PDB file of C-alpha atoms and ligand atoms in Angstrom:
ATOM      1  CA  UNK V   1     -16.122   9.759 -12.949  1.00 83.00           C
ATOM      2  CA  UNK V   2     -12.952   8.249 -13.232  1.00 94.00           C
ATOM      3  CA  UNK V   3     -10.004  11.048 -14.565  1.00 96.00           C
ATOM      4  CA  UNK V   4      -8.179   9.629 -17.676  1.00 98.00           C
ATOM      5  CA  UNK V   5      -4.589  11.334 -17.233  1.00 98.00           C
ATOM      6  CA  UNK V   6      -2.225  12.259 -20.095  1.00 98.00           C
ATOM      7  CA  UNK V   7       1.154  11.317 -20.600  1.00 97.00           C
ATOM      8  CA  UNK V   8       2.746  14.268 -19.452  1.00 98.00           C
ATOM      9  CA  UNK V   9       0.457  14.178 -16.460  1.00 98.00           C
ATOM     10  CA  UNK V  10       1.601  10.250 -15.806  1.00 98.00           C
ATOM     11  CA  UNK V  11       4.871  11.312 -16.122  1.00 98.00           C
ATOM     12  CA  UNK V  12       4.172  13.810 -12.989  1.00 98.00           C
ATOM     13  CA  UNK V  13       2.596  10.758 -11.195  1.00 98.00           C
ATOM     14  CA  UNK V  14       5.676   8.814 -11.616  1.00 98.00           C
ATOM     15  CA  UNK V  15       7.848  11.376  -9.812  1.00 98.00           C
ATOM     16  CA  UNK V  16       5.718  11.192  -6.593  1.00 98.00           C
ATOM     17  CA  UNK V  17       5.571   7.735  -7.390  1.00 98.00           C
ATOM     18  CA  UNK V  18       9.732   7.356  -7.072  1.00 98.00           C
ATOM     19  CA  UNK V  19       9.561   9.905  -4.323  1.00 98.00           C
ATOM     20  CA  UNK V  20       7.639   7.128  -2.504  1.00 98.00           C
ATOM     21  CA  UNK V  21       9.800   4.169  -3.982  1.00 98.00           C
ATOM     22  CA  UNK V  22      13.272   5.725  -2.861  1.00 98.00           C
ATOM     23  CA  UNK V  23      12.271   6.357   0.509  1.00 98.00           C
ATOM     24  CA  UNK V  24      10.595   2.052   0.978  1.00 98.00           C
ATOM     25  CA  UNK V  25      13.920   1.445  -0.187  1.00 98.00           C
ATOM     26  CA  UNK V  26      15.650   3.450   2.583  1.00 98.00           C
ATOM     27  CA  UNK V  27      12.929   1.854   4.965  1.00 98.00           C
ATOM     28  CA  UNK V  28      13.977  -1.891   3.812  1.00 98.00           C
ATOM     29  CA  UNK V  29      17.680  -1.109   4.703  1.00 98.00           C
ATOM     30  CA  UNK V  30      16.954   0.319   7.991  1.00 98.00           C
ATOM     31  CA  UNK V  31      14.318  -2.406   9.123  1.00 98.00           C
ATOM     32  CA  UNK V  32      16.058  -4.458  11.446  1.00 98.00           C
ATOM     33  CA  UNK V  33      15.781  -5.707  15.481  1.00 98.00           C
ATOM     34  CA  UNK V  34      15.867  -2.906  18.097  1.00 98.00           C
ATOM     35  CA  UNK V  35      14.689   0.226  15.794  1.00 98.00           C
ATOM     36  CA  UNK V  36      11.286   2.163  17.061  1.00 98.00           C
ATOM     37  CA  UNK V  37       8.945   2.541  14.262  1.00 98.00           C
ATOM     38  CA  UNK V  38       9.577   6.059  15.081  1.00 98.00           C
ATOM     39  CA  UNK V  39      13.090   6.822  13.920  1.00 98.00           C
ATOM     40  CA  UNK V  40      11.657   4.966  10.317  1.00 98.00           C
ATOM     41  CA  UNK V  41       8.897   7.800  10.543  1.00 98.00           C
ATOM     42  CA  UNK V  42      11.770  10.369  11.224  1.00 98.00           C
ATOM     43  CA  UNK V  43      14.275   9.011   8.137  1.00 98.00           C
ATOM     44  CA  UNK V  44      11.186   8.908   5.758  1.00 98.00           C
ATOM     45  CA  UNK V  45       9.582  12.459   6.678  1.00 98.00           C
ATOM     46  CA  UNK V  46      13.526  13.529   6.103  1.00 98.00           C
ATOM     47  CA  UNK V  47      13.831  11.571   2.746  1.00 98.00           C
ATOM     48  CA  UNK V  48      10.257  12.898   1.684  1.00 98.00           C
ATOM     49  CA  UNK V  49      10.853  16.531   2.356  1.00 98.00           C
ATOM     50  CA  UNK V  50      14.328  16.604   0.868  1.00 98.00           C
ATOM     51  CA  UNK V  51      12.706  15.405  -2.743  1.00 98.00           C
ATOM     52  CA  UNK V  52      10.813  18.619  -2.522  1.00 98.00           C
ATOM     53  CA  UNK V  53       7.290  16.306  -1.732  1.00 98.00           C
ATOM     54  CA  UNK V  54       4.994  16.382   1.262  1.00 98.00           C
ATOM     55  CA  UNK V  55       4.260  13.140   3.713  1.00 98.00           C
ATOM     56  CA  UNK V  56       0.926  12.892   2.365  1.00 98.00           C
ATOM     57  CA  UNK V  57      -0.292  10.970   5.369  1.00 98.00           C
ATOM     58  CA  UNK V  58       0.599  12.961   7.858  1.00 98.00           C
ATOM     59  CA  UNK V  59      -2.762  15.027   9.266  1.00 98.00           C
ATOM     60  CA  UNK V  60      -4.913  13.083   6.598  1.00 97.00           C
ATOM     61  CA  UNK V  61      -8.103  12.343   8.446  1.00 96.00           C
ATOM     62  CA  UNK V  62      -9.797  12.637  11.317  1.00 96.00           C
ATOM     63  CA  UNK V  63      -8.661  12.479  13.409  1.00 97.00           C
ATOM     64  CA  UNK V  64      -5.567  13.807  11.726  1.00 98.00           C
ATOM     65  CA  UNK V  65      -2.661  10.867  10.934  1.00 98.00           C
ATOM     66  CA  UNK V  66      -0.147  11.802  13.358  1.00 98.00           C
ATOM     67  CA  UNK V  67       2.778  10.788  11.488  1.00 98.00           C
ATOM     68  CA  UNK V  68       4.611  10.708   7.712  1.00 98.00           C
ATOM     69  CA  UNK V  69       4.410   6.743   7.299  1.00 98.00           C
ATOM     70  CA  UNK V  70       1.798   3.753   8.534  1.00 98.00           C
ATOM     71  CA  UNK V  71       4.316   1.242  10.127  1.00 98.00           C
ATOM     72  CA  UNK V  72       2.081  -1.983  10.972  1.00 98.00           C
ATOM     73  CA  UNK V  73       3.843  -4.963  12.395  1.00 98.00           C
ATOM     74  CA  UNK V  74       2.889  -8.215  12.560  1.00 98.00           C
ATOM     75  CA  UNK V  75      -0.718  -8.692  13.365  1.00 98.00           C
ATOM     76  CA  UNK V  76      -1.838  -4.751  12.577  1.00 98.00           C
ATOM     77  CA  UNK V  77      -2.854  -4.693   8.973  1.00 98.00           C
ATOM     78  CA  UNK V  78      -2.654  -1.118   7.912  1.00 98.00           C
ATOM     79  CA  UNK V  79      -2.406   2.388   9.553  1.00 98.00           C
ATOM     80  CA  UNK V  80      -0.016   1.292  12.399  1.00 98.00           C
ATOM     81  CA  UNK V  81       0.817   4.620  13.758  1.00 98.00           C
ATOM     82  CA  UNK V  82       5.160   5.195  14.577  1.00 98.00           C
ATOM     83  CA  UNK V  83       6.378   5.014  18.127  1.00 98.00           C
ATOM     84  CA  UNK V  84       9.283   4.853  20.215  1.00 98.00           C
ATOM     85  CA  UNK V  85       7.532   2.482  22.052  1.00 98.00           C
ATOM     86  CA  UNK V  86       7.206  -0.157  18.884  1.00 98.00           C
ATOM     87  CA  UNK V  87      10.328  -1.407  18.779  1.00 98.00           C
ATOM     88  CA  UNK V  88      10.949  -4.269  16.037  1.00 98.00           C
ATOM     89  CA  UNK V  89      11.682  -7.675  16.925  1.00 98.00           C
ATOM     90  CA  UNK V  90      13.513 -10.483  15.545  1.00 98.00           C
ATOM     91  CA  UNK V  91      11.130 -12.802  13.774  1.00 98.00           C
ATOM     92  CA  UNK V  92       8.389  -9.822  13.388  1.00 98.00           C
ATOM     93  CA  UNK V  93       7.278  -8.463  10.033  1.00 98.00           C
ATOM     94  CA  UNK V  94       6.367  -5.213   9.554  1.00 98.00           C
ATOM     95  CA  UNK V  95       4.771  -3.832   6.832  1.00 98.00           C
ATOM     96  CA  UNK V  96       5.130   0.120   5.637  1.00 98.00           C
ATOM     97  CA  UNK V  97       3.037   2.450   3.687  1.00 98.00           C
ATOM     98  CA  UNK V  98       4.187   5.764   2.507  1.00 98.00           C
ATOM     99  CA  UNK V  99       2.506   8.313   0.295  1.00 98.00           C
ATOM    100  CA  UNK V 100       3.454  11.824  -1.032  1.00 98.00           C
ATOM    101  CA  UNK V 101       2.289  14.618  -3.031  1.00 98.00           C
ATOM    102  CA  UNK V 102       5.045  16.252  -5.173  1.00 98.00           C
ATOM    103  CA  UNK V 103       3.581  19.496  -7.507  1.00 98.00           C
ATOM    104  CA  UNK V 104      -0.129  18.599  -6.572  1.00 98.00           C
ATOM    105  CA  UNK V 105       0.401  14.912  -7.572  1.00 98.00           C
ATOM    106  CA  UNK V 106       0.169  11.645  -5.371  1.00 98.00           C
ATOM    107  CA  UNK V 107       2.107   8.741  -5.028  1.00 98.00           C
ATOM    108  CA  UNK V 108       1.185   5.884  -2.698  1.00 98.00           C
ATOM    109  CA  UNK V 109       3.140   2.042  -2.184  1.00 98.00           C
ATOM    110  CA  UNK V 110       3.765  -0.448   0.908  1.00 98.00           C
ATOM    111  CA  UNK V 111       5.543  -3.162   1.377  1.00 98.00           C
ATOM    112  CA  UNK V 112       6.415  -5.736   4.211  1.00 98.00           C
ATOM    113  CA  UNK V 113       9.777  -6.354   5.245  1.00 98.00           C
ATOM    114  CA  UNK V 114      10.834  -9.183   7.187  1.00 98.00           C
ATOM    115  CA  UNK V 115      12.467  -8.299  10.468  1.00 98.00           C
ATOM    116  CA  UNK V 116      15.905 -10.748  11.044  1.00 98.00           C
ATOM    117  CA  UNK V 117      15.127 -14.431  10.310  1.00 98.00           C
ATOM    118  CA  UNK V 118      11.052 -14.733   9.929  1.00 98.00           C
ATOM    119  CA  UNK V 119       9.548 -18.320   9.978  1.00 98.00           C
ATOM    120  CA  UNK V 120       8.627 -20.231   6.372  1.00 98.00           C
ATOM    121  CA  UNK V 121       4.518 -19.188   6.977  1.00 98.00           C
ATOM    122  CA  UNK V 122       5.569 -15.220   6.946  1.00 98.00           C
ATOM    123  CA  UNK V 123       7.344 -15.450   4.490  1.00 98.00           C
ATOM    124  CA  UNK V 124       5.075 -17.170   1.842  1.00 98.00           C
ATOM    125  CA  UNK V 125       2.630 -14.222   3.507  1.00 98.00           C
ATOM    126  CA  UNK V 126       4.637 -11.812   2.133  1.00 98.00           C
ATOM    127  CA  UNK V 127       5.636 -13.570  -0.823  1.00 98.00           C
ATOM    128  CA  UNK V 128       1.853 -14.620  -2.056  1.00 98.00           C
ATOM    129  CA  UNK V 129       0.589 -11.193  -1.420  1.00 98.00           C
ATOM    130  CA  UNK V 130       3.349  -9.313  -3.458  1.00 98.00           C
ATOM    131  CA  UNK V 131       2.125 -12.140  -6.324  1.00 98.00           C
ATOM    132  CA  UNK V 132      -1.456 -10.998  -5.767  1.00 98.00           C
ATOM    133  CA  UNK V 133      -0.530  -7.796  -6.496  1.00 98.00           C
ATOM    134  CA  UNK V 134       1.369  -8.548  -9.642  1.00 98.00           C
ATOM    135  CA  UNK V 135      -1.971 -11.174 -10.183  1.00 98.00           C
ATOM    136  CA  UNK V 136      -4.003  -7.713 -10.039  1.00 98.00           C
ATOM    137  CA  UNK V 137      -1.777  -5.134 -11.930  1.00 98.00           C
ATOM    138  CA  UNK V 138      -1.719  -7.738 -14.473  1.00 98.00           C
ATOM    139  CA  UNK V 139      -5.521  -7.413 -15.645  1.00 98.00           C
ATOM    140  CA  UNK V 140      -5.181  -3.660 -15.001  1.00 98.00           C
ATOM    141  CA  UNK V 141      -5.949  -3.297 -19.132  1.00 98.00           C
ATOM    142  CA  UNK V 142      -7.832  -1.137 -21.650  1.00 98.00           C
ATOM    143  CA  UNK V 143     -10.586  -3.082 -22.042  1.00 98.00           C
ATOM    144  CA  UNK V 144     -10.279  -5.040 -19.136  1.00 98.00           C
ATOM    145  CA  UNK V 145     -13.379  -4.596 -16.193  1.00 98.00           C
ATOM    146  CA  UNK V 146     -12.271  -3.643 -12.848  1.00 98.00           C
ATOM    147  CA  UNK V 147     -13.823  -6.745 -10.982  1.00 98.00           C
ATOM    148  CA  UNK V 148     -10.616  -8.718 -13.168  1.00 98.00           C
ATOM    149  CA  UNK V 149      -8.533  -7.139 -11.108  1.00 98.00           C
ATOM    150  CA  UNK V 150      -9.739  -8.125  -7.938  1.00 98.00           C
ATOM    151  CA  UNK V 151     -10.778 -11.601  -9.066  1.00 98.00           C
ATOM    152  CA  UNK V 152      -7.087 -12.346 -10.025  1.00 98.00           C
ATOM    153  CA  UNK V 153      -5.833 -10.837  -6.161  1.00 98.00           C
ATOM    154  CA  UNK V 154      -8.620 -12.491  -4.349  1.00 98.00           C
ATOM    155  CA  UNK V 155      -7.642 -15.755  -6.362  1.00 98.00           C
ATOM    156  CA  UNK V 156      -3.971 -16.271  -5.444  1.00 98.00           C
ATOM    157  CA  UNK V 157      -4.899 -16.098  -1.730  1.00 98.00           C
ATOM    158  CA  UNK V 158      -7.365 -18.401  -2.054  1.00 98.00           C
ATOM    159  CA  UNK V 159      -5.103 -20.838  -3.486  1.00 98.00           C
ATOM    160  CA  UNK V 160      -2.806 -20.622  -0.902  1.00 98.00           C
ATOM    161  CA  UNK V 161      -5.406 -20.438   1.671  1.00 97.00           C
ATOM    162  CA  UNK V 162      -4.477 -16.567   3.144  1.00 98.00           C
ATOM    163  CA  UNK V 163      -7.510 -14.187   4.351  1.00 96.00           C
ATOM    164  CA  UNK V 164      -8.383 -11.543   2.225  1.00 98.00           C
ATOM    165  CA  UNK V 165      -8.894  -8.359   4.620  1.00 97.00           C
ATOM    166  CA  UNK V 166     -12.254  -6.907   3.039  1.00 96.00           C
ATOM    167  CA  UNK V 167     -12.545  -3.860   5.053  1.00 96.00           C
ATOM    168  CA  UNK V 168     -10.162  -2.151   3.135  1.00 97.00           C
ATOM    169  CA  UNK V 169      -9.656  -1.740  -0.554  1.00 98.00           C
ATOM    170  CA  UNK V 170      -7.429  -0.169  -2.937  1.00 98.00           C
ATOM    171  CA  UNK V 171      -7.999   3.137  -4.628  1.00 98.00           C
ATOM    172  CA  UNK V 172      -7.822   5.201  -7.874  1.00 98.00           C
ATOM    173  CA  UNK V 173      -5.071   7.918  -6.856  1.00 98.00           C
ATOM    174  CA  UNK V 174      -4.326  11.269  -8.599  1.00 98.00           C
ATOM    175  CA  UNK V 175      -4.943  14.574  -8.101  1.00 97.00           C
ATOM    176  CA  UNK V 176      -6.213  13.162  -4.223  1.00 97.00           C
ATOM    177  CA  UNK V 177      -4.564  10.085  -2.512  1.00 97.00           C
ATOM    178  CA  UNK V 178      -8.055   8.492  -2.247  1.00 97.00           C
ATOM    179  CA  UNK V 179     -10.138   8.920  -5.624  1.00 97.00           C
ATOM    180  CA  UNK V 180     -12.824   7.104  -6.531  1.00 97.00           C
ATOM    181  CA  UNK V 181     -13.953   4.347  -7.343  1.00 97.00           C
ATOM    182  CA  UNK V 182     -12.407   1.648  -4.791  1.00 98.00           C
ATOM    183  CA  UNK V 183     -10.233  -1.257  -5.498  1.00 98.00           C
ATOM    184  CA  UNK V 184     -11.665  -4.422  -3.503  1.00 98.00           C
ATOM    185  CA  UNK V 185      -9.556  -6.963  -2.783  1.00 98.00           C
ATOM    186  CA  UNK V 186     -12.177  -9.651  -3.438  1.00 98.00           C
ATOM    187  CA  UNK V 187     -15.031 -10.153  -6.349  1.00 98.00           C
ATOM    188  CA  UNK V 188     -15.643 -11.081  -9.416  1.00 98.00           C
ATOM    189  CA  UNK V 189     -14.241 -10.731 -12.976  1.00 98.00           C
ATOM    190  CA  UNK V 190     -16.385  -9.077 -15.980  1.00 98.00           C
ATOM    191  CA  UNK V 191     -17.837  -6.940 -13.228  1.00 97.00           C
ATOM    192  CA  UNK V 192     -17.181  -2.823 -13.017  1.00 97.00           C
ATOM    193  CA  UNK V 193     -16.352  -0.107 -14.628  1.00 97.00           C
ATOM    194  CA  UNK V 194     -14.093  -0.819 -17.509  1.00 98.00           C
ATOM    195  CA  UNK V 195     -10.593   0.083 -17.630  1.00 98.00           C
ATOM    196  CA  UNK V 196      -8.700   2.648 -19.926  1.00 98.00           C
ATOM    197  CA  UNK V 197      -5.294   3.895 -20.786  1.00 98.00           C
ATOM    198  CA  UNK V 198      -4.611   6.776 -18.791  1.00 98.00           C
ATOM    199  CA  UNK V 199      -6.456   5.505 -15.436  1.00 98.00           C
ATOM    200  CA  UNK V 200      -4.156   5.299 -12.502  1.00 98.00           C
ATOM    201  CA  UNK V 201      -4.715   3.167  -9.969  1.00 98.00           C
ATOM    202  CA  UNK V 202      -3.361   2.316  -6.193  1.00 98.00           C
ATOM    203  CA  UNK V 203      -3.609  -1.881  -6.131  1.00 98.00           C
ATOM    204  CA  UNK V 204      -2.784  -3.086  -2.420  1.00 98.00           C
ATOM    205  CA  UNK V 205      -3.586  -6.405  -1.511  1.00 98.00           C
ATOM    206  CA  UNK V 206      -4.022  -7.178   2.267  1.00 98.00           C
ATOM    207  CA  UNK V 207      -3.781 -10.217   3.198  1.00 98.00           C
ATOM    208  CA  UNK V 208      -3.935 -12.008   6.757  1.00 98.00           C
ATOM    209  CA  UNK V 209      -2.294 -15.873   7.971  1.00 97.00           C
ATOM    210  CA  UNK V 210      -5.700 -16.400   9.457  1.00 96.00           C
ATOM    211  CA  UNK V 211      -8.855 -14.921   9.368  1.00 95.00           C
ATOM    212  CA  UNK V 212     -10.246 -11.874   7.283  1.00 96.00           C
ATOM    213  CA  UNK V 213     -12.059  -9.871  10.066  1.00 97.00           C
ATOM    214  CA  UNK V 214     -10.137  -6.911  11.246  1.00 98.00           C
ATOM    215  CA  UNK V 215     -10.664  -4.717  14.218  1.00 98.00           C
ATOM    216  CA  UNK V 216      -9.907  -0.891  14.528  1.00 98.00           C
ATOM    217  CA  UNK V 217      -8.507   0.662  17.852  1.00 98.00           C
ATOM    218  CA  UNK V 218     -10.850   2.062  19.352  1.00 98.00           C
ATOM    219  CA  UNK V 219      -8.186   4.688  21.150  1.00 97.00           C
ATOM    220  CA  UNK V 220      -6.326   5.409  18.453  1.00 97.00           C
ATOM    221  CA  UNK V 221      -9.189   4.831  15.664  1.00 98.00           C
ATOM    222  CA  UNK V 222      -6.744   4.426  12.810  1.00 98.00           C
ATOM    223  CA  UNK V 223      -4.646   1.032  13.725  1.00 98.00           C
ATOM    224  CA  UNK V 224      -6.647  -2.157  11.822  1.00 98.00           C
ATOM    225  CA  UNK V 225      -5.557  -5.901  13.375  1.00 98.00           C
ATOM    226  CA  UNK V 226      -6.826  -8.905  12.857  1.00 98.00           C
ATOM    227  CA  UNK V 227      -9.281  -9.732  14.576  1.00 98.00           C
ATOM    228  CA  UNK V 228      -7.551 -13.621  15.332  1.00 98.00           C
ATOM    229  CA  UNK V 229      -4.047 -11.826  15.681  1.00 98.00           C
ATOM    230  CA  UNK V 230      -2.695 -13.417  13.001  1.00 98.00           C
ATOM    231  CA  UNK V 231       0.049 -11.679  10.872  1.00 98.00           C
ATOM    232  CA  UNK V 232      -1.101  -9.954   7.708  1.00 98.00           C
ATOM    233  CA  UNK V 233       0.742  -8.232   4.788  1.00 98.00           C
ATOM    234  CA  UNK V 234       0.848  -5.768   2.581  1.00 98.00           C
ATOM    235  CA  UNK V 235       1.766  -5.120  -1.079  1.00 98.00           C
ATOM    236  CA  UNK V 236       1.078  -1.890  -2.737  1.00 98.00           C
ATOM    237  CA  UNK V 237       1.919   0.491  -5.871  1.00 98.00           C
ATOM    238  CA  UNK V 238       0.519   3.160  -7.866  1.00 98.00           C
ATOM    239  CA  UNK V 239      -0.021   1.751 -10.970  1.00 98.00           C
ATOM    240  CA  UNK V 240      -0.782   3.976 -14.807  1.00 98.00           C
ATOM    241  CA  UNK V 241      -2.659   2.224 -17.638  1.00 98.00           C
ATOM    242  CA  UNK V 242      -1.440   2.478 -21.277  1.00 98.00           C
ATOM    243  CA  UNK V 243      -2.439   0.987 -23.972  1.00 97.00           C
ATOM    244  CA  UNK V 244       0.982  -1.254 -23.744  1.00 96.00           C
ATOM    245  CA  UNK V 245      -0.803  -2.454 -20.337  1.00 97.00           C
ATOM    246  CA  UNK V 246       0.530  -1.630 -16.679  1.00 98.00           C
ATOM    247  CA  UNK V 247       3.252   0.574 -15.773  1.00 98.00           C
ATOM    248  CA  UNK V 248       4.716   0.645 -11.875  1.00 98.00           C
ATOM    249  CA  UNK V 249       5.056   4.475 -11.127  1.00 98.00           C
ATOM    250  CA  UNK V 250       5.977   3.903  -8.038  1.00 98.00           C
ATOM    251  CA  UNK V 251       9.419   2.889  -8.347  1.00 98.00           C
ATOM    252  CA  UNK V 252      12.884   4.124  -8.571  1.00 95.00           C
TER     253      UNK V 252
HETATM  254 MG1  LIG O 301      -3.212   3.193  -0.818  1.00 53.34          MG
END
């Protein structure tokens, strides 16, 4: 069953949602050579707590997320956890993921921020993949099937020729972080459930330079690479259906 929210509960969404927007913003000014991934995983916790929200990744799983943000540079695709020892590097790209629950409601974005100067191949990465996303959000319609949605993201990296990570998928968000069903990346259009004002949904393209097989670490079993070490990004935001069509909650 997918929940069909009201407008007063969208409007609760969409302050987690700018919880989770103003602290990527603080995360794109800090992002620069020489800082751990850490001290970004400090500044956000900081950020989150002050709005009055919880990190809503940090002890999610099992094992438990060890930290407030996934910060994923270069070739790891998601769930990068922070550490002094990953320090950024000029040239690098690292993306960042941050979720939090404010008053039992979630709010859940990424984005991936150059480090310095990054070459003219990362940065039509991260440029095609923020377009997929916008590709996606854009059939996100009453009316509409879910399979349009990830038709139109799996179609823009196609056309530029960018792997489309399969093993992980975007999500209905809510009341949970994670509520079903699933958002692939990939598939095809007039397939699904069908789409309705009030469904809110978590669209996150991943997409890799090279090829779409990822592998988890097996010490850590939460960081995702790709499997060819190729760079991958990611481009994410909570998203609410209306009958107007999409509306970014996740922003300031
Ligand atoms: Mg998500």
């Amino acid at each position: 069953m997918i929940h069909l929210r009201t407008e007063t509960e969208i409007a609760q969404l969409a302050l987690a949602g700018r919880v989770v927007a103003r602290v990527l913003e603080r995360m794109g000014e800090m992002v620069r050579p020489g800082i751990s991934t850490l001290e970004l995983d400090r500044e956000a916790e900081r950020l989150i707590r002050q709005a009055g929200a919880r990190p809503a990744f940090l002890g999610y799983g099992s094992p438990p997320f060890p930290a407030s943000i996934c910060a994923s540079p270069e070739d790891v695709v998601v769930h990068g956890i922070p550490s002094h020892h990953v320090i950024l590097q000029e040239g690098d790209i690292i993306s960042i993921d941050v979720g939090a629950e404010l008053d039992g409601w979630y709010g859940d974005a990424a984005r991936t921020f150059p480090v310095g100067a990054i070459s003219a191949e990362k940065q039509k990465l991260i440029r095609v993949t923020r377009e997929a996303f916008c590709a996606g959000m854009d059939q996100a319609r009453p009316g509409n099937r879910l399979g349009d949605v990830s038709a139109a993201i799996q179609a823009v990296a196609d056309r530029h020729g960018l792997g489309v990570v399969r093993a992980l998928t975007g999500h209905f968000i809510g009341r949970e972080m994670h509520e079903d069903p699933s958002i692939p990346n990939f598939g095809r259009a007039g397939r699904g459930p069908r789409l309705a004002a009030g469904m809110i949904l978590a669209i996150e393209p991943m997409f890799a330079l090279g090829g779409w097989q990822v592998t988890l670490d097996p010490d850590d079993e939460w960081t995702v690479r790709t499997r060819d070490g190729s760079p991958a990004a990611h481009h994410e935001n909570t998203i609410a259906i209306t009958e107007e069509g999409p509306v970014i909650l996740s922003r300031l």
